[in-house]
């Protein structure tokens, strides 16, 4: 099952992510010709993202709760972040993993934001391209489900959330921390437009996440197997005991029955 597609900035390669844990790098002119596989994820790959300004680098997120950085043409993994270890206590809502529904990048600050579909948080990273690694900066926590995120070069990070009163929030870096900023005339106008179309918005982006059914199904049949095995052994012992027991006194029983009838 194909879950995401990206194209290299030079249009030479098509990159695909699928449910079978792999990322395939194919030549655009001949898609049957595979340049490399990016292997390492242990669950479905939900999102892939070629980093703007760094055409050789690829970001990927998966149901295994990792964010990975690749040199995709060679298939070499450069860095791996375990999102579960970064998650501060929040209501997980029974999620199995942290798969990203959106990856966005701010070239001005070499900043990366990651939105997972099951928790109301946004992870912020710094991309250190020269060292080929991701540095975790901050977890932005929200009171409502986050529907989408996007960077604007001159502003910061826009967050669209499931809250009719304040559907749109702008976050900016203040010193070393990201903080929400008061509503401006622009954000007020945008929020007013969103509230006017709230029913349509809820119907289109307010649906349940689509990743829940993609996780591997695991079955523990051992307990059921052992129980049935024990029942079979017990039944076999009972049959053996019945076979070993002496035959009943059938003639004596018949004589006593005739005497009772004659009386």
XYZ file of N, CA and C in Angstrom:
789
model
N 0.847 -1.191 0.000
C 0.000 0.000 0.000
C 0.883 1.242 0.000
N 0.709 2.109 -0.993
C 1.501 3.329 -1.100
C 0.923 4.389 -0.168
N 1.777 4.963 0.706
C 1.316 5.914 1.704
C 1.798 7.345 1.453
N 2.925 7.526 0.748
C 3.402 8.877 0.461
C 4.356 8.837 -0.725
N 4.475 9.990 -1.394
C 5.324 10.114 -2.575
C 6.060 11.447 -2.513
N 7.306 11.456 -2.947
C 8.085 12.689 -3.053
C 8.924 12.614 -4.327
N 9.310 13.776 -4.824
C 10.138 13.866 -6.030
C 11.385 14.660 -5.676
N 12.532 14.210 -6.131
C 13.778 14.924 -5.856
C 13.751 16.283 -6.548
N 14.428 17.290 -5.985
C 14.394 18.641 -6.565
C 14.852 18.708 -8.023
N 15.735 17.807 -8.438
C 16.194 17.810 -9.829
C 15.298 16.980 -10.741
N 14.191 16.441 -10.194
C 13.219 15.636 -10.943
C 13.793 14.327 -11.467
N 14.923 13.897 -10.945
C 15.528 12.649 -11.416
C 14.953 11.419 -10.719
N 14.493 11.601 -9.475
C 14.074 10.443 -8.690
C 12.666 10.618 -8.140
N 11.957 9.486 -8.069
C 10.656 9.417 -7.407
C 10.840 8.539 -6.173
N 10.434 9.069 -5.040
C 10.583 8.345 -3.780
C 9.200 7.944 -3.278
N 9.054 6.705 -2.884
C 7.750 6.210 -2.420
C 7.900 5.548 -1.058
N 6.881 5.747 -0.232
C 6.827 5.118 1.091
C 5.621 4.200 1.133
N 5.771 3.044 1.760
C 4.660 2.089 1.752
C 4.454 1.447 3.119
N 3.441 0.608 3.149
C 3.076 -0.050 4.406
C 4.088 -1.111 4.810
N 4.879 -1.577 3.866
C 5.810 -2.672 4.124
C 7.165 -2.187 4.624
N 7.169 -1.051 5.336
C 8.321 -0.588 6.112
C 9.469 -0.012 5.271
N 9.314 0.073 3.984
C 10.459 0.487 3.175
C 10.186 1.775 2.398
N 11.283 2.427 2.006
C 11.253 3.596 1.133
C 12.026 3.223 -0.129
N 11.395 3.408 -1.270
C 12.034 3.043 -2.539
C 12.403 4.290 -3.311
N 13.611 4.302 -3.847
C 14.106 5.421 -4.655
C 14.247 4.920 -6.096
N 13.394 5.442 -6.979
C 13.366 4.984 -8.371
C 13.711 6.129 -9.312
N 14.225 5.779 -10.485
C 14.480 6.781 -11.510
C 13.152 7.236 -12.123
N 12.952 8.538 -12.199
C 11.689 9.063 -12.728
C 11.500 8.682 -14.193
N 12.590 8.669 -14.957
C 12.490 8.355 -16.384
C 12.208 6.871 -16.620
N 12.552 6.033 -15.648
C 12.323 4.591 -15.764
C 11.999 4.054 -14.374
N 10.776 4.222 -13.920
C 10.429 3.878 -12.535
C 10.686 2.429 -12.146
N 10.782 1.533 -13.122
C 11.090 0.142 -12.803
C 12.541 -0.023 -12.365
N 13.374 0.976 -12.652
C 14.784 0.931 -12.282
C 14.948 1.550 -10.891
N 15.328 0.732 -9.924
C 15.427 1.168 -8.533
C 16.868 1.553 -8.213
N 17.033 2.772 -7.749
C 18.360 3.259 -7.379
C 18.770 2.754 -5.997
N 17.833 2.775 -5.034
C 18.167 2.341 -3.674
C 16.897 2.093 -2.883
N 17.065 1.379 -1.785
C 16.030 1.240 -0.765
C 16.559 1.858 0.526
N 15.695 2.573 1.225
C 16.019 3.082 2.554
C 15.316 2.165 3.551
N 16.091 1.303 4.202
C 15.537 0.263 5.059
C 15.946 0.492 6.511
N 15.028 0.222 7.422
C 15.315 0.390 8.838
C 14.065 0.522 9.674
N 13.008 1.079 9.104
C 11.746 1.182 9.827
C 11.184 -0.215 10.075
N 10.462 -0.352 11.175
C 9.871 -1.646 11.520
C 8.351 -1.622 11.463
N 7.773 -0.483 11.061
C 6.335 -0.362 10.816
C 6.148 0.435 9.524
N 4.899 0.620 9.132
C 4.584 1.371 7.915
C 5.250 2.753 7.944
N 5.623 3.251 6.765
C 6.232 4.583 6.638
C 5.119 5.555 6.274
N 4.810 6.478 7.186
C 3.649 7.346 6.999
C 3.955 8.582 6.154
N 5.144 9.163 6.323
C 5.493 10.390 5.598
C 6.966 10.386 5.210
N 7.242 10.928 4.009
C 8.614 11.194 3.579
C 8.687 12.636 3.094
N 9.870 13.247 3.238
C 9.999 14.684 2.985
C 11.435 14.990 2.580
N 11.623 15.452 1.340
C 12.936 15.890 0.873
C 13.176 17.296 1.438
N 14.300 17.471 2.127
C 14.560 18.713 2.859
C 14.887 19.844 1.894
N 14.116 20.948 1.901
C 14.424 22.099 1.041
C 15.810 22.672 1.371
N 16.577 22.961 0.330
C 17.930 23.480 0.533
C 18.968 22.402 0.740
N 18.523 21.183 0.934
C 19.430 20.041 1.112
C 18.879 18.892 0.272
N 19.038 18.975 -1.045
C 18.354 18.038 -1.957
C 18.783 16.593 -1.809
N 19.870 16.336 -1.092
C 20.327 14.955 -0.926
C 19.756 14.289 0.317
N 19.035 15.071 1.140
C 18.559 14.554 2.422
C 17.055 14.277 2.386
N 16.675 13.206 3.076
C 15.275 12.804 3.165
C 14.919 12.546 4.625
N 13.731 13.006 5.021
C 13.187 12.720 6.340
C 12.047 11.716 6.192
N 11.920 10.832 7.156
C 10.819 9.865 7.118
C 10.299 9.631 8.525
N 8.995 9.360 8.593
C 8.347 9.021 9.858
C 7.585 7.720 9.677
N 7.404 7.007 10.800
C 6.829 5.670 10.709
C 5.996 5.353 11.942
N 5.188 4.303 11.813
C 4.431 3.812 12.939
C 5.288 3.200 14.025
N 6.603 3.067 13.783
C 7.505 2.568 14.826
C 7.975 3.683 15.756
N 7.355 4.887 15.623
C 7.626 6.037 16.496
C 9.027 6.602 16.323
N 9.576 6.501 15.120
C 10.893 7.084 14.868
C 10.821 8.112 13.741
N 11.710 9.094 13.826
C 11.946 10.060 12.769
C 13.369 9.824 12.296
N 13.536 9.595 11.000
C 14.860 9.215 10.479
C 15.308 10.155 9.380
N 16.625 10.351 9.332
C 17.267 11.191 8.316
C 18.099 10.283 7.419
N 17.926 10.454 6.096
C 18.584 9.575 5.129
C 19.354 10.372 4.082
N 20.400 9.764 3.587
C 20.987 10.151 2.304
C 20.368 9.171 1.306
N 19.276 9.612 0.689
C 18.374 8.651 0.042
C 18.949 7.998 -1.201
N 19.845 8.667 -1.908
C 20.337 8.056 -3.145
C 21.175 6.808 -2.857
N 21.856 6.797 -1.720
C 22.634 5.614 -1.339
C 21.856 4.693 -0.412
N 20.707 5.181 0.111
C 19.940 4.391 1.055
C 20.546 4.356 2.443
N 21.454 5.277 2.741
C 22.174 5.271 4.019
C 21.436 6.083 5.069
N 21.210 5.477 6.221
C 20.572 6.193 7.331
C 21.619 7.023 8.060
N 21.306 8.305 8.275
C 22.243 9.214 8.929
C 21.917 9.426 10.404
N 20.627 9.431 10.733
C 20.244 9.709 12.121
C 18.849 9.135 12.375
N 18.609 8.762 13.637
C 17.307 8.217 14.026
C 16.915 8.786 15.383
N 15.701 9.328 15.469
C 15.163 9.869 16.723
C 13.982 9.022 17.175
N 14.003 8.602 18.428
C 12.896 7.851 19.013
C 11.921 8.849 19.625
N 10.780 9.054 18.971
C 9.817 10.057 19.433
C 9.182 9.663 20.755
N 8.994 8.379 20.976
C 8.360 7.936 22.224
C 9.178 8.352 23.437
N 10.498 8.379 23.298
C 11.351 8.774 24.423
C 11.314 10.277 24.669
N 10.858 11.055 23.679
C 10.793 12.508 23.817
C 9.435 12.984 24.309
N 8.428 12.114 24.219
C 7.056 12.515 24.523
C 6.875 12.730 26.012
N 6.495 13.947 26.368
C 6.174 14.237 27.763
C 4.784 13.688 28.067
N 4.435 13.475 29.330
C 3.138 12.839 29.657
C 1.955 13.600 29.079
N 1.235 12.937 28.198
C -0.017 13.452 27.649
C -0.968 12.277 27.539
N -2.225 12.571 27.249
C -3.212 11.509 27.060
C -2.968 10.844 25.718
N -2.479 9.588 25.672
C -2.143 8.940 24.408
C -3.340 8.464 23.614
N -4.516 8.375 24.217
C -5.734 7.940 23.537
C -5.566 6.566 22.891
N -4.813 5.714 23.586
C -4.669 4.341 23.129
C -3.867 4.189 21.851
N -2.957 5.116 21.573
C -2.199 5.017 20.336
C -1.176 3.898 20.423
N -0.873 3.296 19.288
C 0.128 2.239 19.235
C 1.514 2.812 18.968
N 1.589 3.882 18.220
C 2.868 4.486 17.887
C 2.678 5.952 17.555
N 3.778 6.604 17.205
C 3.743 8.026 16.871
C 4.130 8.182 15.406
N 3.142 8.083 14.544
C 3.364 8.233 13.105
C 3.005 9.654 12.695
N 3.869 10.292 11.928
C 3.645 11.685 11.542
C 2.614 11.792 10.437
N 1.723 12.760 10.597
C 0.782 13.087 9.536
C 1.247 14.319 8.756
N 2.228 15.051 9.298
C 2.763 16.224 8.599
C 4.207 16.475 9.031
N 5.076 16.713 8.055
C 6.446 17.170 8.296
C 6.618 18.480 7.537
N 7.055 19.526 8.230
C 7.251 20.819 7.586
C 8.591 21.398 8.018
N 9.180 22.232 7.157
C 10.554 22.715 7.370
C 10.618 24.219 7.178
N 11.385 24.875 8.043
C 11.592 26.324 7.974
C 13.066 26.570 7.686
N 13.369 26.875 6.412
C 14.755 27.042 6.000
C 15.469 28.184 6.690
N 14.739 29.217 7.070
C 15.328 30.388 7.697
C 16.040 30.041 9.008
N 15.484 29.084 9.737
C 16.055 28.684 11.019
C 16.545 27.227 11.005
N 16.527 26.585 9.836
C 16.847 25.155 9.733
C 16.057 24.363 10.768
N 14.771 24.685 10.821
C 13.891 24.143 11.859
C 12.872 23.197 11.236
N 12.624 22.128 11.923
C 11.707 21.097 11.457
C 10.600 20.899 12.486
N 9.361 20.830 12.023
C 8.224 20.563 12.904
C 7.540 19.282 12.444
N 7.154 18.479 13.410
C 6.570 17.176 13.133
C 5.255 17.050 13.894
N 4.181 16.742 13.168
C 2.862 16.548 13.768
C 2.489 15.076 13.694
N 2.180 14.494 14.846
C 1.702 13.115 14.889
C 0.184 13.104 14.994
N -0.435 12.101 14.434
C -1.892 12.124 14.292
C -2.633 11.662 15.533
N -1.941 11.207 16.557
C -2.635 10.593 17.690
C -2.464 11.350 18.993
N -1.620 12.358 19.044
C -1.400 13.112 20.273
C -1.413 14.607 19.953
N -1.930 15.440 20.851
C -2.015 16.887 20.583
C -0.701 17.612 20.872
N 0.352 17.173 20.208
C 1.663 17.802 20.383
C 2.320 17.986 19.019
N 3.276 18.912 18.972
C 4.111 19.119 17.796
C 5.563 19.063 18.266
N 6.363 18.227 17.627
C 7.786 18.123 17.956
C 8.575 19.092 17.084
N 9.489 19.834 17.695
C 10.325 20.789 16.963
C 11.778 20.322 17.049
N 12.428 20.233 15.890
C 13.827 19.822 15.798
C 14.630 20.873 15.046
N 15.926 20.853 15.286
C 16.860 21.638 14.480
C 17.648 20.675 13.603
N 17.737 20.967 12.316
C 18.518 20.142 11.398
C 19.934 20.688 11.323
N 20.880 19.903 11.790
C 22.300 20.269 11.703
C 22.854 19.549 10.479
N 22.771 20.211 9.320
C 23.094 19.539 8.059
C 24.554 19.124 7.978
N 25.465 19.957 8.473
C 26.885 19.630 8.368
C 27.250 18.396 9.183
N 26.560 18.205 10.321
C 26.803 17.021 11.144
C 25.842 15.891 10.811
N 24.906 16.176 9.908
C 23.938 15.188 9.436
C 23.171 14.557 10.611
N 22.569 15.439 11.416
C 21.813 14.948 12.554
C 20.659 15.882 12.881
N 19.697 15.364 13.636
C 18.547 16.118 14.107
C 18.700 16.352 15.604
N 18.475 17.591 16.024
C 18.591 17.947 17.438
C 17.208 18.350 17.947
N 16.716 17.631 18.947
C 15.400 17.938 19.504
C 15.453 19.248 20.266
N 14.461 20.120 19.996
C 14.416 21.425 20.644
C 13.279 21.557 21.655
N 12.073 21.170 21.238
C 10.941 21.455 22.119
C 9.722 20.641 21.701
N 8.873 20.374 22.676
C 7.559 19.785 22.413
C 6.501 20.849 22.675
N 5.709 21.157 21.643
C 4.614 22.112 21.794
C 3.354 21.316 22.121
N 2.717 21.643 23.234
C 1.553 20.894 23.700
C 0.291 21.733 23.556
N -0.796 21.072 23.141
C -2.053 21.764 22.871
C -3.187 21.096 23.641
N -4.225 21.889 23.897
C -5.399 21.378 24.614
C -6.386 20.694 23.674
N -6.215 20.913 22.368
C -7.132 20.348 21.377
C -6.339 19.575 20.326
N -7.050 18.738 19.621
C -6.410 17.996 18.544
C -5.905 18.955 17.471
N -4.666 18.710 17.022
C -4.062 19.538 15.979
C -4.332 18.891 14.628
N -4.888 19.686 13.709
C -5.229 19.163 12.390
C -4.094 19.320 11.379
N -3.376 20.434 11.457
C -2.323 20.660 10.469
C -1.366 21.733 10.968
N -0.164 21.761 10.389
C 0.840 22.767 10.719
C 1.536 23.205 9.436
N 2.066 24.435 9.445
C 2.797 24.949 8.286
C 3.652 26.127 8.731
N 4.868 26.200 8.184
C 5.742 27.340 8.436
C 5.473 28.438 7.409
N 5.554 29.682 7.854
C 5.556 30.842 6.969
C 6.867 31.582 7.200
N 7.593 31.846 6.119
C 8.963 32.349 6.227
C 9.100 33.564 7.130
N 8.197 34.516 7.009
C 8.344 35.763 7.755
C 7.585 35.761 9.076
N 6.892 34.677 9.382
C 6.046 34.669 10.572
C 6.505 33.641 11.604
N 6.375 32.374 11.277
C 6.681 31.306 12.218
C 5.870 30.075 11.883
N 5.389 29.389 12.899
C 4.659 28.139 12.707
C 3.169 28.368 12.953
N 2.363 28.153 11.896
C 0.916 28.224 12.018
C 0.388 26.852 12.409
N -0.530 26.838 13.382
C -1.114 25.587 13.875
C -2.631 25.677 13.738
N -3.201 24.730 13.003
C -4.653 24.631 12.847
C -5.154 23.555 13.800
N -6.074 23.934 14.718
C -6.514 23.000 15.740
C -8.033 22.890 15.800
N -8.489 21.839 16.452
C -9.919 21.549 16.579
C -10.505 22.377 17.721
N -10.584 23.681 17.497
C -11.143 24.596 18.491
C -11.796 25.759 17.751
N -13.104 25.820 17.808
C -13.812 26.846 17.039
C -13.485 28.259 17.517
N -13.246 28.434 18.801
C -12.942 29.769 19.321
C -11.589 30.277 18.822
N -10.585 29.421 18.855
C -9.248 29.796 18.374
C -8.721 28.705 17.450
N -9.227 28.658 16.226
C -8.813 27.575 15.327
C -7.375 27.697 14.835
N -6.832 28.918 14.847
C -5.509 29.152 14.274
C -4.619 29.844 15.305
N -3.446 29.257 15.539
C -2.497 29.802 16.505
C -1.134 29.933 15.826
N -0.467 31.056 16.068
C 0.865 31.288 15.523
C 1.899 31.167 16.641
N 2.939 30.356 16.372
C 4.041 30.181 17.320
C 5.311 30.760 16.707
N 6.107 31.422 17.551
C 7.373 31.993 17.107
C 8.479 31.648 18.101
N 9.727 31.577 17.611
C 10.829 31.358 18.543
C 11.149 32.658 19.289
N 11.149 32.573 20.608
C 11.512 33.709 21.453
C 12.697 33.263 22.292
N 13.877 33.735 21.933
C 15.080 33.227 22.564
C 15.309 31.793 22.136
N 15.357 30.899 23.108
C 15.581 29.481 22.801
C 14.294 28.668 22.839
N 13.146 29.319 23.077
C 11.886 28.612 23.212
C 10.845 29.132 22.218
N 9.994 28.202 21.764
C 8.868 28.581 20.921
C 7.691 28.938 21.816
N 7.014 30.037 21.479
C 5.896 30.507 22.276
C 4.766 30.977 21.369
N 3.496 30.819 21.801
C 2.370 31.356 21.013
C 2.344 32.871 21.137
N 1.964 33.530 20.069
C 1.929 34.997 20.063
C 0.471 35.444 20.058
N 0.201 36.639 20.577
C -1.185 37.159 20.570
C -1.718 37.283 19.150
N -3.037 37.221 19.043
C -3.668 37.316 17.726
C -3.379 38.660 17.074
N -3.069 38.616 15.801
C -2.879 39.827 15.012
C -4.115 40.051 14.150
N -4.119 41.145 13.409
C -5.248 41.421 12.514
C -5.379 40.322 11.466
N -4.228 39.840 10.983
C -4.248 38.783 9.966
C -4.815 37.486 10.536
N -4.331 37.077 11.707
C -4.814 35.825 12.296
C -6.284 35.915 12.683
N -6.726 37.088 13.125
C -8.146 37.261 13.442
C -9.007 37.110 12.199
N -8.557 37.671 11.096
C -9.315 37.568 9.853
C -9.364 36.119 9.361
N -8.232 35.427 9.463
C -8.201 34.028 9.045
C -9.081 33.166 9.943
N -9.018 33.400 11.242
C -9.841 32.624 12.173
C -11.329 32.860 11.933
N -11.687 34.101 11.625
C -13.082 34.412 11.333
C -13.559 33.660 10.092
N -12.715 33.584 9.089
C -13.070 32.845 7.875
C -13.228 31.358 8.169
N -12.346 30.808 9.019
C -12.438 29.389 9.364
C -13.720 29.092 10.140
N -14.078 29.979 11.066
C -15.315 29.770 11.835
C -16.535 29.816 10.936
N -16.492 30.641 9.894
C -17.613 30.719 8.969
C -17.783 29.464 8.135
N -16.724 28.657 8.044
C -16.787 27.408 7.272
C -16.483 26.205 8.167
N -16.873 26.295 9.418
C -16.480 25.282 10.396
C -17.072 23.904 10.099
N -18.318 23.861 9.655
C -18.947 22.564 9.371
C -18.185 21.820 8.281
N -17.801 22.525 7.242
C -17.040 21.902 6.160
C -15.664 21.465 6.651
N -15.059 22.292 7.499
C -13.733 21.987 8.009
C -13.752 20.733 8.875
N -14.738 20.639 9.746
C -14.852 19.458 10.595
C -15.062 18.199 9.763
N -15.864 18.319 8.705
C -16.141 17.148 7.884
C -14.949 16.667 7.087
N -14.044 17.574 6.733
C -12.925 17.206 5.871
C -11.681 16.802 6.647
N -11.327 17.554 7.697
C -10.095 17.252 8.420
C -10.343 16.760 9.830
N -11.591 16.740 10.251
C -11.877 16.318 11.617
C -12.160 14.847 11.763
N -11.949 14.083 10.707
C -12.212 12.646 10.778
C -11.153 11.959 11.623
N -11.451 10.707 11.998
C -10.486 9.949 12.778
C -9.242 9.693 11.948
N -8.124 9.458 12.645
C -6.861 9.234 11.950
C -6.948 7.983 11.084
N -6.166 7.982 10.002
C -6.190 6.869 9.071
C -5.081 5.872 9.280
N -4.281 6.019 10.354
C -3.133 5.139 10.559
C -3.433 3.962 11.469
N -4.509 4.047 12.234
C -4.768 3.026 13.252
C -4.846 1.619 12.645
N -5.407 1.511 11.464
C -5.588 0.190 10.853
C -4.338 -0.312 10.139
N -3.276 0.499 10.096
C -2.079 0.119 9.355
C -1.043 -0.608 10.201
N -1.213 -0.572 11.509
C -0.238 -1.243 12.365
C -0.338 -2.757 12.212
N 0.780 -3.419 12.427
C 0.797 -4.871 12.339
C -0.111 -5.460 13.415
N -0.879 -6.440 13.020
C -1.744 -7.126 13.976
C -0.960 -8.261 14.620
N -1.044 -8.340 15.939
C -0.363 -9.404 16.659
C -1.404 -10.273 17.372
N -1.160 -11.567 17.359
C -2.100 -12.518 17.957
C -1.341 -13.412 18.939
N -1.900 -13.554 20.138
C -1.332 -14.442 21.134
C -2.225 -15.677 21.244
N -1.896 -16.701 20.446
C -2.684 -17.929 20.433
C -2.183 -18.961 21.442
N -1.078 -18.670 22.120
C -0.474 -19.673 22.984
C -1.364 -20.026 24.175
N -1.959 -19.009 24.798
C -2.811 -19.273 25.957
C -3.999 -20.153 25.575
N -4.640 -19.841 24.432
C -5.770 -20.646 23.970
C -5.325 -22.066 23.627
N -4.152 -22.178 23.004
C -3.631 -23.497 22.631
C -3.374 -24.357 23.873
N -2.741 -23.760 24.906
C -2.433 -24.516 26.121
C -3.702 -24.944 26.853
N -4.715 -24.084 26.852
C -5.975 -24.435 27.506
C -6.639 -25.622 26.815
N -6.692 -25.597 25.483
C -7.297 -26.703 24.739
C -6.496 -27.992 24.902
N -5.171 -27.845 24.973
C -4.325 -29.029 25.169
C -4.602 -29.665 26.528
N -4.743 -28.830 27.551
C -5.052 -29.339 28.886
C -6.413 -30.049 28.906
N -7.407 -29.506 28.201
C -8.720 -30.131 28.137
C -8.648 -31.491 27.448
N -7.870 -31.574 26.370
C -7.728 -32.851 25.662
C -7.056 -33.905 26.546
N -6.029 -33.509 27.290
C -5.348 -34.437 28.181
C -6.283 -34.926 29.280
N -7.106 -34.039 29.805
C -8.053 -34.415 30.847
C -9.096 -35.402 30.322
N -9.579 -35.149 29.116
C -10.543 -36.062 28.509
C -9.925 -37.441 28.266
N -8.669 -37.452 27.855
C -7.992 -38.734 27.620
C -7.823 -39.505 28.922
N -7.471 -38.843 30.023
C -7.335 -39.504 31.311
C -8.673 -40.075 31.775
N -9.742 -39.330 31.572
C -11.064 -39.818 31.982
C -11.454 -41.066 31.199
N -11.147 -41.091 29.891
C -11.460 -42.275 29.090
C -10.657 -43.479 29.564
N -9.383 -43.260 29.870
C -8.535 -44.360 30.336
C -9.035 -44.904 31.672
N -9.499 -44.012 32.569
C -10.009 -44.461 33.860
C -11.281 -45.275 33.694
N -12.144 -44.880 32.767
C -13.371 -45.646 32.529
C -13.060 -47.029 31.964
N -12.045 -47.101 31.107
C -11.687 -48.396 30.520
C -11.083 -49.334 31.547
N -10.365 -48.800 32.543
C -9.743 -49.641 33.557
C -10.725 -50.082 34.649
N -11.841 -49.403 34.856
C -12.783 -49.737 35.929
C -13.450 -51.080 35.631
N -13.703 -51.978 36.701
C -14.310 -53.311 36.452
C -15.728 -53.179 35.943
N -16.179 -54.173 35.148
C -17.552 -54.104 34.614
C -18.572 -54.184 35.736
N -19.680 -53.564 35.587
C -20.733 -53.531 36.606
C -21.431 -54.891 36.699
N -22.088 -55.182 37.843
C -22.755 -56.464 38.109
C -24.121 -56.484 37.428
N -24.100 -56.642 36.094
C -25.350 -56.591 35.333
C -26.295 -57.750 35.672
N -25.814 -59.060 35.785
C -26.765 -60.141 36.130
C -27.434 -59.940 37.478
N -26.652 -59.496 38.487
C -27.221 -59.273 39.815
C -28.280 -58.193 39.786
N -28.033 -57.133 38.995
C -28.995 -56.039 38.893
C -30.294 -56.530 38.249
N -30.204 -57.381 37.233
C -31.398 -57.905 36.560
C -32.224 -58.785 37.509
N -31.529 -59.638 38.345
C -32.245 -60.516 39.286
C -33.010 -59.702 40.312
N -32.353 -58.649 40.827
C -33.007 -57.835 41.843
C -34.201 -57.091 41.246
N -34.099 -56.692 39.978
C -35.210 -55.996 39.324
C -36.403 -56.929 39.183
N -36.192 -58.258 38.835
C -37.290 -59.215 38.671
C -37.972 -59.454 40.035
N -37.164 -59.583 41.093
C -37.736 -59.807 42.422
C -38.596 -58.629 42.854
N -38.155 -57.415 42.524
C -38.940 -56.240 42.890
C -40.254 -56.219 42.141
N -40.277 -56.666 40.899
C -41.509 -56.662 40.117
C -42.488 -57.730 40.618
N -41.932 -58.915 41.016
C -42.831 -59.986 41.495
C -43.511 -59.631 42.807
N -42.887 -58.786 43.591
C -43.492 -58.336 44.834
C -44.604 -57.335 44.566
